[in-house]
XYZ file of C-alpha atoms in Angstrom:
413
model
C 11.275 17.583 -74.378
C 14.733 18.913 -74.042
C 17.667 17.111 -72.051
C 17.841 19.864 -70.634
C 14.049 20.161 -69.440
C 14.424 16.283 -68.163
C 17.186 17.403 -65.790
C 15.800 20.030 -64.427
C 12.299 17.692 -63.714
C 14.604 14.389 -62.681
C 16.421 16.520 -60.363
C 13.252 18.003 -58.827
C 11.855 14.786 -58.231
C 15.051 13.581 -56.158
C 14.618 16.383 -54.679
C 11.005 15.603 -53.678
C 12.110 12.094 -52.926
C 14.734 13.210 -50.324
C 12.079 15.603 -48.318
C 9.591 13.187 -48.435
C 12.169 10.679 -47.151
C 13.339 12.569 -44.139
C 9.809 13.555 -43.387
C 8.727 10.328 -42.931
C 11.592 9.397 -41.017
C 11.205 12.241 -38.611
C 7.456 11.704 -38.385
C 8.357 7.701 -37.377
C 10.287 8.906 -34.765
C 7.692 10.739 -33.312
C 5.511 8.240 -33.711
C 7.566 6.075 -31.269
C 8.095 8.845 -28.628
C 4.264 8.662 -28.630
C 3.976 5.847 -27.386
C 5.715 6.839 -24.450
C 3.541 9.472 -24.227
C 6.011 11.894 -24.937
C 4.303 13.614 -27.572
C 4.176 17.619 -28.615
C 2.852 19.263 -31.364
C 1.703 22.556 -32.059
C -1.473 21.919 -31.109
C -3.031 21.754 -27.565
C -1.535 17.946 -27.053
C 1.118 17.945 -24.281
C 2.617 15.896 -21.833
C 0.300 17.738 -18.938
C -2.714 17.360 -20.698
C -2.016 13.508 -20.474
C -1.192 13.524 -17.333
C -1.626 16.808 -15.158
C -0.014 14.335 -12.330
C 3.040 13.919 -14.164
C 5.979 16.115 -14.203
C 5.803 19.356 -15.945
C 7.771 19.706 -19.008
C 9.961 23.206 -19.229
C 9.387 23.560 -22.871
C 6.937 26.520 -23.157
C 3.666 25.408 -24.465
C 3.717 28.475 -27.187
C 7.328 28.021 -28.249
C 7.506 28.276 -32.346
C 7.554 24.722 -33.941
C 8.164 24.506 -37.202
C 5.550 22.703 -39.450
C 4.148 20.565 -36.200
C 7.456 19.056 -36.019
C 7.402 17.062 -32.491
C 9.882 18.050 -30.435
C 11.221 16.265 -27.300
C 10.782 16.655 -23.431
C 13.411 18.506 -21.263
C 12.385 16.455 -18.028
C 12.183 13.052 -19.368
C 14.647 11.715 -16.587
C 11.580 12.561 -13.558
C 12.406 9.327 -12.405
C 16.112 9.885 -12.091
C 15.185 13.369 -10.508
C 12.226 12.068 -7.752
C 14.700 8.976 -6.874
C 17.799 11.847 -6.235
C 15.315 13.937 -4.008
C 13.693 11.239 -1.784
C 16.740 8.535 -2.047
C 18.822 10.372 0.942
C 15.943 9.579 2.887
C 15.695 5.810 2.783
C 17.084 3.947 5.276
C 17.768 0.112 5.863
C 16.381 -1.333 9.226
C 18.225 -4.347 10.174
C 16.456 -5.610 13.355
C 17.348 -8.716 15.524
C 15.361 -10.576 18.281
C 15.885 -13.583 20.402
C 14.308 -16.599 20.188
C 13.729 -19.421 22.882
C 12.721 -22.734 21.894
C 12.040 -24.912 24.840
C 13.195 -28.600 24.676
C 10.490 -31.480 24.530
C 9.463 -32.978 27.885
C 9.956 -36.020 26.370
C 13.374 -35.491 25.511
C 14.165 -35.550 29.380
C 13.342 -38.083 30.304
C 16.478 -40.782 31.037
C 15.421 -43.738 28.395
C 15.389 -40.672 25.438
C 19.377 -39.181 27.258
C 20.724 -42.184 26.919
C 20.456 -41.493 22.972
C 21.006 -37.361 23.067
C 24.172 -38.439 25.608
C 25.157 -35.343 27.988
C 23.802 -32.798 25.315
C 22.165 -29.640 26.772
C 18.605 -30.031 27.674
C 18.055 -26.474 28.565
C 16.247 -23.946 26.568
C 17.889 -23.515 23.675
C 18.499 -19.458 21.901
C 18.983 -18.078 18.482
C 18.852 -14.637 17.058
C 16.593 -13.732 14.255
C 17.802 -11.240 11.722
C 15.648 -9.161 9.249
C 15.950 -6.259 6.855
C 13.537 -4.057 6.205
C 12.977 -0.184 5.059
C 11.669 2.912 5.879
C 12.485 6.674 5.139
C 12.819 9.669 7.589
C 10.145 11.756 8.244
C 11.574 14.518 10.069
C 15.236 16.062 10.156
C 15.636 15.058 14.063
C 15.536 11.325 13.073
C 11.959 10.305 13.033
C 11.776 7.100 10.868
C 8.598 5.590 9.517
C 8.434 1.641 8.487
C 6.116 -1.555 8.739
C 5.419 -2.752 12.293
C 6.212 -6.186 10.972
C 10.045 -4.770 10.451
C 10.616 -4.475 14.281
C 8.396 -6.359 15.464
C 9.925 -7.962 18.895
C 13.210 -6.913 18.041
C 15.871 -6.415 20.394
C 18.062 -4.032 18.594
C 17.063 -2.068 15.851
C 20.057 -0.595 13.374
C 19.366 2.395 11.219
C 21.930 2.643 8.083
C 21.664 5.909 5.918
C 22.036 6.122 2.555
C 25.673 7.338 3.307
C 26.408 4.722 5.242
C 26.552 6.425 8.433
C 24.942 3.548 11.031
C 22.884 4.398 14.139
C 21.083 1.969 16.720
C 17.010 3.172 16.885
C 14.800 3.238 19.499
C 11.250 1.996 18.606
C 9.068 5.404 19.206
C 5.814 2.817 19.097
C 4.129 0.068 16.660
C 0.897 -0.957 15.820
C 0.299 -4.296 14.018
C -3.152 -3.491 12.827
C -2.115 -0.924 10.914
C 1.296 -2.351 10.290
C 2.821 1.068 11.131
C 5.528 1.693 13.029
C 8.165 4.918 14.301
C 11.890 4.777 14.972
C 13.823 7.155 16.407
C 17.900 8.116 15.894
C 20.084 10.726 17.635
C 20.594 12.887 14.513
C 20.205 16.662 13.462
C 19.721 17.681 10.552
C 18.878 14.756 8.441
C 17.318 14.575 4.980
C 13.751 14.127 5.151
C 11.146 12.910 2.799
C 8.525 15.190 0.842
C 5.313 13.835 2.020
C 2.542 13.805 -0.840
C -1.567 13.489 -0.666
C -2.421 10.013 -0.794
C -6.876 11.190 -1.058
C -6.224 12.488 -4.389
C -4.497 9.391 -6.402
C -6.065 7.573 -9.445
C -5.579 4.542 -11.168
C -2.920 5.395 -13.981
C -0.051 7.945 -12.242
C 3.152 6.718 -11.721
C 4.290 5.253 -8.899
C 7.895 4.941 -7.737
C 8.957 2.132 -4.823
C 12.639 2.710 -3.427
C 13.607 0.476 -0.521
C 16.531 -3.252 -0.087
C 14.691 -6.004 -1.391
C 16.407 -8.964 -0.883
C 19.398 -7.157 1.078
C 19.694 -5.210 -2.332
C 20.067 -1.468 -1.492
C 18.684 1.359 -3.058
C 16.950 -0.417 -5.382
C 14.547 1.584 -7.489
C 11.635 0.014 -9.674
C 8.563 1.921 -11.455
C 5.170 1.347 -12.509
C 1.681 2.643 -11.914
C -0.521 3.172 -9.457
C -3.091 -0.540 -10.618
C -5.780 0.873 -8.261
C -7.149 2.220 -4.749
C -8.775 1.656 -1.701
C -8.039 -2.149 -1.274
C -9.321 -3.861 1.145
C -7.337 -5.811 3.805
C -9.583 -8.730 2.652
C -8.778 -8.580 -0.914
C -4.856 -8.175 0.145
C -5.367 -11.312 1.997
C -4.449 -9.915 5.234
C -8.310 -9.547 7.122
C -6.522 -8.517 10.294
C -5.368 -5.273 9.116
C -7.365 -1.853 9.183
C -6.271 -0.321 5.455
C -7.129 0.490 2.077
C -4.454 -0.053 -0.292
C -3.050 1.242 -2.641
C -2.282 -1.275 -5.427
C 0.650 -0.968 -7.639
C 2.690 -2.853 -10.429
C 5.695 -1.412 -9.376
C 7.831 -4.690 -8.494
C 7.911 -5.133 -4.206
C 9.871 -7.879 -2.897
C 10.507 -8.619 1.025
C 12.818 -6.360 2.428
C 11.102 -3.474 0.061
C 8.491 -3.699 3.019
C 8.533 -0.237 5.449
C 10.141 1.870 2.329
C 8.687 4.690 0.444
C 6.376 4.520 -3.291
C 6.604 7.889 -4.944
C 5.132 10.095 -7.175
C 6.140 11.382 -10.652
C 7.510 14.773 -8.314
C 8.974 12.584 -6.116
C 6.410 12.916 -3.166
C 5.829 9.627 -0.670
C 2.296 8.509 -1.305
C 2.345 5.569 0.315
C 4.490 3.196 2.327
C 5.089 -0.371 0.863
C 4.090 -3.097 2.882
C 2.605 -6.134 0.955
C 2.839 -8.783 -1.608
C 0.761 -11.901 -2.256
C 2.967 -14.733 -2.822
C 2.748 -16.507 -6.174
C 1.814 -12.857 -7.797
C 3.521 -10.699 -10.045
C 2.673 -7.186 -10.380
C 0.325 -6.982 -7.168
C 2.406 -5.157 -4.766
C 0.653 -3.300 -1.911
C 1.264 -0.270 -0.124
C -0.456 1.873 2.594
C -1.366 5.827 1.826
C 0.625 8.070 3.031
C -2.137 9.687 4.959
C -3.078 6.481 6.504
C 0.092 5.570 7.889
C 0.838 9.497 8.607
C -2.338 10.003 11.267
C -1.025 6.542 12.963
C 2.599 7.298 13.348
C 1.248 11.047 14.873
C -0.429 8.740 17.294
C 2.495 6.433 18.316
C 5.073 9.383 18.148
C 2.386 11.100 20.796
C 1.326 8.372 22.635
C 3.359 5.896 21.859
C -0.130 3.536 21.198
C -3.101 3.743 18.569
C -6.757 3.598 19.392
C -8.806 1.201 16.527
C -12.706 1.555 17.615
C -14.150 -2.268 16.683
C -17.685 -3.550 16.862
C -16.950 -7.212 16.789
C -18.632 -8.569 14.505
C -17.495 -10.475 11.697
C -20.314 -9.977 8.420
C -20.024 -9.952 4.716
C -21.741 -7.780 1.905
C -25.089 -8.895 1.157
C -25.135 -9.472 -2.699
C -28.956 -11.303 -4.712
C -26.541 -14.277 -5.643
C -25.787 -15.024 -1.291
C -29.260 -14.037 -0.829
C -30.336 -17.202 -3.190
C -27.371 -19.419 -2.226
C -28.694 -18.959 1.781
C -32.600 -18.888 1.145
C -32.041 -22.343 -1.205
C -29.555 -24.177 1.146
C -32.136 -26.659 3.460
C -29.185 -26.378 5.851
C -28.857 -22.602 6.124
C -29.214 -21.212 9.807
C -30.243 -17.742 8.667
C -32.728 -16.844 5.187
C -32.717 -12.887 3.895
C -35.461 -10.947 3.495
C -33.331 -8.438 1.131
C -30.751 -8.313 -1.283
C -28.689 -5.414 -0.038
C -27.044 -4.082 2.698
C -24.092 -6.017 4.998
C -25.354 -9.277 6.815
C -23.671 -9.812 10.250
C -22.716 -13.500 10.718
C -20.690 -13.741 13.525
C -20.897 -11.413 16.690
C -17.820 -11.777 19.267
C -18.610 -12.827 23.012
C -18.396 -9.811 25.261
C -18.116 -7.315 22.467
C -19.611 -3.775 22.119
C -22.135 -5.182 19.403
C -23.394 -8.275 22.040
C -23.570 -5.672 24.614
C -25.502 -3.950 21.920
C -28.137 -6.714 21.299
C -26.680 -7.177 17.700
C -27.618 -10.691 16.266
C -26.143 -13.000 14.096
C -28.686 -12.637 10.920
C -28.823 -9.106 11.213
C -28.766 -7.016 8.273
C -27.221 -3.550 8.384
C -28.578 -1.505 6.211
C -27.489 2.251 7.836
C -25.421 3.398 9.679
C -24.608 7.041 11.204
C -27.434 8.465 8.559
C -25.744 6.438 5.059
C -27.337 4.045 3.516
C -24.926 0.646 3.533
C -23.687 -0.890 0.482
C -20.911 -2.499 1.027
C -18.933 -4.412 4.458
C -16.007 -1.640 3.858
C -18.468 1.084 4.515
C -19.089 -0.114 8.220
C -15.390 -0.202 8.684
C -14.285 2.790 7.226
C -17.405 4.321 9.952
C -15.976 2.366 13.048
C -12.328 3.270 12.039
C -13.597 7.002 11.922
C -14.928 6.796 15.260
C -14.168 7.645 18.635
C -13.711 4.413 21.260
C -16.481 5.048 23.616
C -18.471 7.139 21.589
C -22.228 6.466 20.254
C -22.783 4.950 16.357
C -26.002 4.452 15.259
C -27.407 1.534 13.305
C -30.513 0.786 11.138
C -30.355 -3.347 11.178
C -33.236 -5.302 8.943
C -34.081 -8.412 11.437
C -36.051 -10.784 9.742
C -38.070 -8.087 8.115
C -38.635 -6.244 11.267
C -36.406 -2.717 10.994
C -34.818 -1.988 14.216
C -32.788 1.153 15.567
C -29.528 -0.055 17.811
C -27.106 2.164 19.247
C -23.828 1.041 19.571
C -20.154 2.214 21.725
C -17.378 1.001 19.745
C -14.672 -0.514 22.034
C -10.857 -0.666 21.708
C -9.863 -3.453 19.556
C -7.833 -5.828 21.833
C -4.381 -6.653 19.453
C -2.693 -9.681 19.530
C 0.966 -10.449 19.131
C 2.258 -11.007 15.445
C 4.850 -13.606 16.588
């Protein structure tokens, strides 16, 4: 072979070398951007197809690519973008209460003041201080936030994002829900974009934006872990809500502030975290925590229909644990449906003729699976209006009709 002819091949397979070289190197780098699932080819793939909750992406979909090249997203700051359209919005709640602590009988007595000397033995004051969140709801100065932020608190301070400072008026609160309105005298305030909280699944982004720690305007991300949690799971039994769980990090002081969505819509208002956890944060759906502040902003109080009865899902493991135990006070008959094992003196379900032992089994025409079920169904009621339950009572099935009473609520400090 001529020189010649070995130049010309040697120089074509450089050639080859060098395309196949940059290739590969643009085809790693797409690689990586698909693991942040920012990946685009030619073909049908895109980030909406992912993800039809996340935000869109303004490259056309039949835009020319060259060879399936990937190409990158235009909107891959969305988190920059929902934080800049919702962060004007969030407000910190600094709220203050007095405290009186009453001295000791015992500390009154002579033989104990000759030890204290002339030292005051009246009741003794302090102020309590606590920061919390929340986010404006309407442009007139409506302000949403956990009733645990104001909670007996004498003054209530509002502080915008642009550090303009206003004292708030509590509009109403309601501890069961954990829900609370303030009011400020201000026009034409930024307001929040308020999303659907019905529609979320496991997976979608979540965004939480609130002080943690007297940090403002922080901003952490994450997912949306799961949905409809129950108050028992979140550890709090007293409360009336299904959670929304999220990794997104929520510390105290987060508590009262928004989470987001990828488009920068308030699903949910952040309320919770069990101690000793990390990435179990807790927040109530918007829609939730929207129908109670309607009511307190109305009424200035919340009607929660109860039953009072405290009972547990039935499940074939209790069923054998109770029919085996020699010391059991009640033995099932079935292995489904929601036994009742505590019914509250002078409630709506004694007045009923409702039984410890008791098993429900229906209720308003559905078939009872689960202890959640009956709440959701007495949440959804009307106080004073009729519910009726199909009970299993020691094999015998019996029909009871029940009016749901107002829950009484009891003071959180």
């Amino acid at each position: 072979m001529k020189k010649s002819d070995q130049d010309h091949q040697r120089g074509h397979f450089s050639g080859t070398q060098v395309l196949l070289y940059l290739l590969l190197v643009v085809v790693g780098a797409g690689a990586a951007f698909m693991g942040d699932r920012w990946l685009r080819t030619n073909g049908p793939l895109s980030l909406n197809s992912l993800d039809p909750r996340s935000p869109s992406v303004t490259t056309p979909d039949d835009a020319p690519l060259p060879g399936g090249v990937l190409s990158l997203p235009v909107n891959s700051n969305f988190i920059v973008e929902a934080v800049e359209k919702v962060g004007p919005a969030v407000v910190r709640i600094d709220a203050a209460r007095t405290v009186t602590q009453d001295i000791p009988d015992a500390f009154r007595d002579p033989f104990f003041r000759r030890f204290f000397g002339q030292a005051p033995m009246e009741p003794q004051q302090r102020v309590e201080r606590g920061t919390g969140s929340g986010f404006i709801i309407s442009d007139d100065g409506q302000i949403l936030t956990n009733a645990h932020v104001i909670n007996g608190a004498d003054t209530v301070s509002v502080v915008l994002r642009d550090g303009r400072s206003f004292e708030g008026t509590v509009l109403g609160e309601d501890p069961i829900s954990d829900v609370a309105v303030v009011k400020i005298e201000a026009t034409a305030l930024p307001k929040a974009t308020l999303g659907n909280s019905e529609q979320l699944q496991p997976g979608e982004w979540a965004i939480a934006i609130g002080n943690p720690l007297g940090l403002d305007n922080s901003v952490t991300a994450g997912i949306v872990s799961a949905t409809g949690r129950s108050s028992r799971d979140v550890g709090v039994p007293d409360k009336r809500v299904g959670f929304i769980q999220t990794d997104a990090a929520i510390n105290p002081g987060n508590s009262g502030g928004p989470l987001l969505n990828a488009r920068g819509e308030v699903i949910g208002m952040n309320t919770a975290i069990i101690s000793g956890a990390q990435g179990l944060g807790f927040a109530i759906p918007i829609q939730t925590a929207q129908a109670i502040a309607q009511q307190l902003i109305t009424t200035g109080k919340v009607q929660h229909p109860f039953l009072g009865i405290e009972m547990v899902t039935i499940t074939p493991e209790l069923q054998q644990e109770l029919n085996t135990d020699p010391n059991s006070p009640m033995q099932l008959s079935v292995d489904k449906g929601v036994l009742i094992v505590r019914v509250s003196p002078n409630s709506p379900a004694e007045r009923a003729g409702l039984r410890e032992g008791d098993v429900i089994q229906r209720m308003e025409n559905q078939a009872i699976a689960q202890s959640d079920m009956v709440q959701q169904i007495v949440q959804g009621s009307q106080v004073g209006n009729s519910l009726e339950l199909q009970i299993n009572r020691d094999g015998q099935i019996l029909n009871i009709t029940v009016e749901p009473g107002e829950m009484p609520v009891k003071p959180s400090f």
